[in-house]
Amino acid sequence: MKRRFTRQDAASAIVLGVACAAVFVLLNDIVGPLLSEPSESREIGAMWAVVSTIFVFRAHLSDRLQDARTRITATTVSLVICLAYLLIFPVTAVGVGAVIAAGAVLVVLVGRPQDASLTGITSTVVLVVADLGPASDRWLQPLLRMLDTTIGIAVGFLAAAAFTWAAGRLTPSTRQPLERSTS
């Protein structure tokens, strides 16, 4: 059954859009230049922060926490494996496959097998971005992407919390937390 589009849906979309634009500007125009990141790396970092913001933008705190844990676990595992790999080897197709396989094994060993896909995606992005930049700076990419992820999660949390609080104040007759449509 199709759900009706509500003002709360529109407001949620607007808040998410504003949060994503804000985190993009923050990473691309403020944090990136402060870290002397090349423009290509800044844009990737800003994109990565936007993805993290979207990933944790949920109405319920428990959902935000679960999604943040998934994002942090995947990024941390990716950071460790990619950093070790980039300090020793150049980026190759075999290396990308080996890093993805190692990440999948590691998340299973730490009891988070559901994070294997996101760990693989994160590792792929980190390695490809590292390969696009100067060889001397490749090892920095995992650290920069961890920073981007953390900032994006924080912005997503704040935006979702602010929206949930404001929506509850504006619609006192609806005291239930807002849910995003999955259809």
Short mmCIF file of C-alpha atoms in Angstrom, two decimals:
data_model
loop_
_atom_site.label_atom_id
_atom_site.label_comp_id
_atom_site.label_asym_id
_atom_site.label_seq_id
_atom_site.Cartn_x
_atom_site.Cartn_y
_atom_site.Cartn_z
CA MET A 1 0.00 0.00 0.00
CA LYS A 2 1.35 3.38 -1.03
CA ARG A 3 1.87 5.92 1.74
CA ARG A 4 0.78 9.54 1.40
CA PHE A 5 3.57 12.15 1.14
CA THR A 6 3.30 14.46 4.15
CA ARG A 7 4.66 17.83 5.23
CA GLN A 8 6.93 15.93 7.60
CA ASP A 9 8.33 13.99 4.63
CA ALA A 10 9.00 17.27 2.83
CA ALA A 11 10.58 18.79 5.93
CA SER A 12 12.75 15.70 6.43
CA ALA A 13 13.95 15.89 2.83
CA ILE A 14 14.76 19.58 3.20
CA VAL A 15 16.65 19.07 6.48
CA LEU A 16 18.61 16.19 4.94
CA GLY A 17 19.44 18.27 1.87
CA VAL A 18 20.58 21.24 3.95
CA ALA A 19 22.67 18.99 6.21
CA CYS A 20 24.33 17.37 3.19
CA ALA A 21 25.07 20.73 1.57
CA ALA A 22 26.47 22.04 4.86
CA VAL A 23 28.76 19.05 5.41
CA PHE A 24 29.95 19.27 1.79
CA VAL A 25 30.89 22.94 2.25
CA LEU A 26 32.48 22.19 5.62
CA LEU A 27 34.75 19.47 4.21
CA ASN A 28 35.44 20.96 0.79
CA ASP A 29 35.86 24.63 1.69
CA ILE A 30 37.04 24.61 5.31
CA VAL A 31 38.50 21.31 6.56
CA GLY A 32 40.17 20.31 3.27
CA PRO A 33 42.04 23.61 2.84
CA LEU A 34 43.03 23.58 6.54
CA LEU A 35 44.62 20.17 5.94
CA SER A 36 46.20 21.33 2.64
CA GLU A 37 44.33 18.58 0.83
CA PRO A 38 44.40 18.71 -2.99
CA SER A 39 41.06 19.75 -4.50
CA GLU A 40 40.31 16.25 -5.88
CA SER A 41 40.84 14.69 -2.47
CA ARG A 42 38.76 17.42 -0.79
CA GLU A 43 35.85 16.72 -3.13
CA ILE A 44 36.06 12.99 -2.45
CA GLY A 45 36.22 13.73 1.28
CA ALA A 46 33.20 16.01 1.04
CA MET A 47 31.31 13.34 -0.91
CA TRP A 48 32.27 10.74 1.70
CA ALA A 49 31.02 12.97 4.52
CA VAL A 50 27.74 13.48 2.65
CA VAL A 51 27.35 9.70 2.29
CA SER A 52 27.91 9.32 6.05
CA THR A 53 25.38 12.07 6.80
CA ILE A 54 22.77 10.33 4.66
CA PHE A 55 23.64 6.94 6.16
CA VAL A 56 22.81 7.97 9.74
CA PHE A 57 19.90 10.37 9.07
CA ARG A 58 17.18 8.40 10.87
CA ALA A 59 14.27 9.43 13.07
CA HIS A 60 14.96 7.00 15.90
CA LEU A 61 18.07 7.35 18.03
CA SER A 62 18.50 3.56 18.16
CA ASP A 63 18.55 3.42 14.34
CA ARG A 64 21.07 6.28 14.19
CA LEU A 65 23.31 4.53 16.71
CA GLN A 66 23.12 1.21 14.86
CA ASP A 67 23.88 2.86 11.52
CA ALA A 68 26.71 4.90 13.02
CA ARG A 69 28.21 1.75 14.52
CA THR A 70 28.08 0.05 11.13
CA ARG A 71 29.68 3.05 9.42
CA ILE A 72 32.40 3.44 12.06
CA THR A 73 33.20 -0.29 12.12
CA ALA A 74 33.47 -0.50 8.34
CA THR A 75 35.57 2.66 8.13
CA THR A 76 37.87 1.65 10.99
CA VAL A 77 38.51 -1.81 9.56
CA SER A 78 39.07 -0.26 6.15
CA LEU A 79 41.42 2.34 7.63
CA VAL A 80 43.59 -0.28 9.33
CA ILE A 81 43.82 -2.58 6.33
CA CYS A 82 44.21 0.16 3.71
CA LEU A 83 46.82 2.01 5.75
CA ALA A 84 48.90 -1.14 6.19
CA TYR A 85 48.50 -2.02 2.51
CA LEU A 86 49.34 1.48 1.22
CA LEU A 87 52.48 1.68 3.37
CA ILE A 88 53.81 -1.45 1.63
CA PHE A 89 52.24 -1.89 -1.81
CA PRO A 90 51.05 0.15 -4.79
CA VAL A 91 47.35 -0.02 -5.67
CA THR A 92 46.60 -2.86 -8.09
CA ALA A 93 43.51 -4.89 -8.96
CA VAL A 94 44.90 -7.87 -7.03
CA GLY A 95 45.64 -5.58 -4.09
CA VAL A 96 42.12 -4.16 -4.10
CA GLY A 97 40.72 -7.70 -4.07
CA ALA A 98 43.08 -8.75 -1.28
CA VAL A 99 42.14 -5.73 0.86
CA ILE A 100 38.42 -6.39 0.34
CA ALA A 101 38.85 -10.07 1.26
CA ALA A 102 40.92 -9.19 4.34
CA GLY A 103 38.28 -6.67 5.42
CA ALA A 104 35.51 -9.23 5.04
CA VAL A 105 37.43 -11.73 7.15
CA LEU A 106 38.26 -9.14 9.81
CA VAL A 107 34.67 -7.94 10.30
CA VAL A 108 33.53 -11.55 10.68
CA LEU A 109 36.26 -12.11 13.28
CA VAL A 110 35.14 -9.05 15.27
CA GLY A 111 31.53 -10.28 15.19
CA ARG A 112 30.16 -7.83 12.61
CA PRO A 113 29.71 -9.92 9.42
CA GLN A 114 26.90 -7.60 8.31
CA ASP A 115 29.54 -4.87 7.84
CA ALA A 116 31.53 -6.77 5.19
CA SER A 117 29.87 -5.06 2.21
CA LEU A 118 30.33 -1.55 3.55
CA THR A 119 33.92 -2.34 4.54
CA GLY A 120 34.59 -3.46 0.97
CA ILE A 121 32.99 -0.34 -0.50
CA THR A 122 34.94 1.91 1.86
CA SER A 123 38.22 0.13 1.11
CA THR A 124 37.64 0.42 -2.63
CA VAL A 125 37.03 4.17 -2.40
CA VAL A 126 40.07 4.70 -0.17
CA LEU A 127 42.38 2.72 -2.46
CA VAL A 128 41.15 4.31 -5.69
CA VAL A 129 41.39 7.84 -4.27
CA ALA A 130 44.86 7.03 -2.90
CA ASP A 131 45.93 5.81 -6.33
CA LEU A 132 44.70 9.01 -7.99
CA GLY A 133 46.85 11.22 -5.76
CA PRO A 134 50.60 11.60 -5.37
CA ALA A 135 52.36 8.38 -4.33
CA SER A 136 53.97 10.11 -1.35
CA ASP A 137 50.54 10.97 0.13
CA ARG A 138 48.70 7.69 -0.47
CA TRP A 139 48.99 6.59 3.16
CA LEU A 140 47.05 9.71 4.24
CA GLN A 141 43.86 8.71 2.45
CA PRO A 142 42.60 6.19 5.04
CA LEU A 143 43.10 8.78 7.80
CA LEU A 144 41.36 11.52 5.82
CA ARG A 145 38.40 9.28 4.97
CA MET A 146 38.04 8.37 8.67
CA LEU A 147 37.88 12.09 9.47
CA ASP A 148 35.30 12.64 6.70
CA THR A 149 33.19 9.74 7.96
CA THR A 150 33.28 10.97 11.55
CA ILE A 151 32.26 14.51 10.59
CA GLY A 152 29.50 13.21 8.30
CA ILE A 153 28.12 10.98 11.06
CA ALA A 154 28.13 13.90 13.50
CA VAL A 155 26.27 16.16 11.07
CA GLY A 156 23.75 13.40 10.26
CA PHE A 157 23.14 12.80 13.97
CA LEU A 158 22.66 16.48 14.70
CA ALA A 159 20.37 17.04 11.71
CA ALA A 160 18.21 14.00 12.50
CA ALA A 161 18.01 14.91 16.18
CA ALA A 162 17.10 18.52 15.39
CA PHE A 163 14.47 17.41 12.89
CA THR A 164 12.95 14.85 15.26
CA TRP A 165 12.85 17.42 18.07
CA ALA A 166 11.35 20.15 15.86
CA ALA A 167 8.80 17.81 14.29
CA GLY A 168 7.65 16.73 17.74
CA ARG A 169 7.27 20.35 18.82
CA LEU A 170 5.41 21.40 15.68
CA THR A 171 2.98 18.48 15.68
CA PRO A 172 2.00 17.88 19.31
CA SER A 173 -0.86 15.59 18.32
CA THR A 174 1.66 13.19 16.76
CA ARG A 175 3.96 12.11 19.57
CA GLN A 176 5.40 9.10 17.77
CA PRO A 177 8.88 9.39 16.22
CA LEU A 178 8.94 10.00 12.50
CA GLU A 179 9.86 7.21 10.14
CA ARG A 180 11.27 7.62 6.66
CA SER A 181 9.44 5.81 3.92
CA THR A 182 11.27 2.78 2.61
CA SER A 183 9.05 2.50 -0.42
#
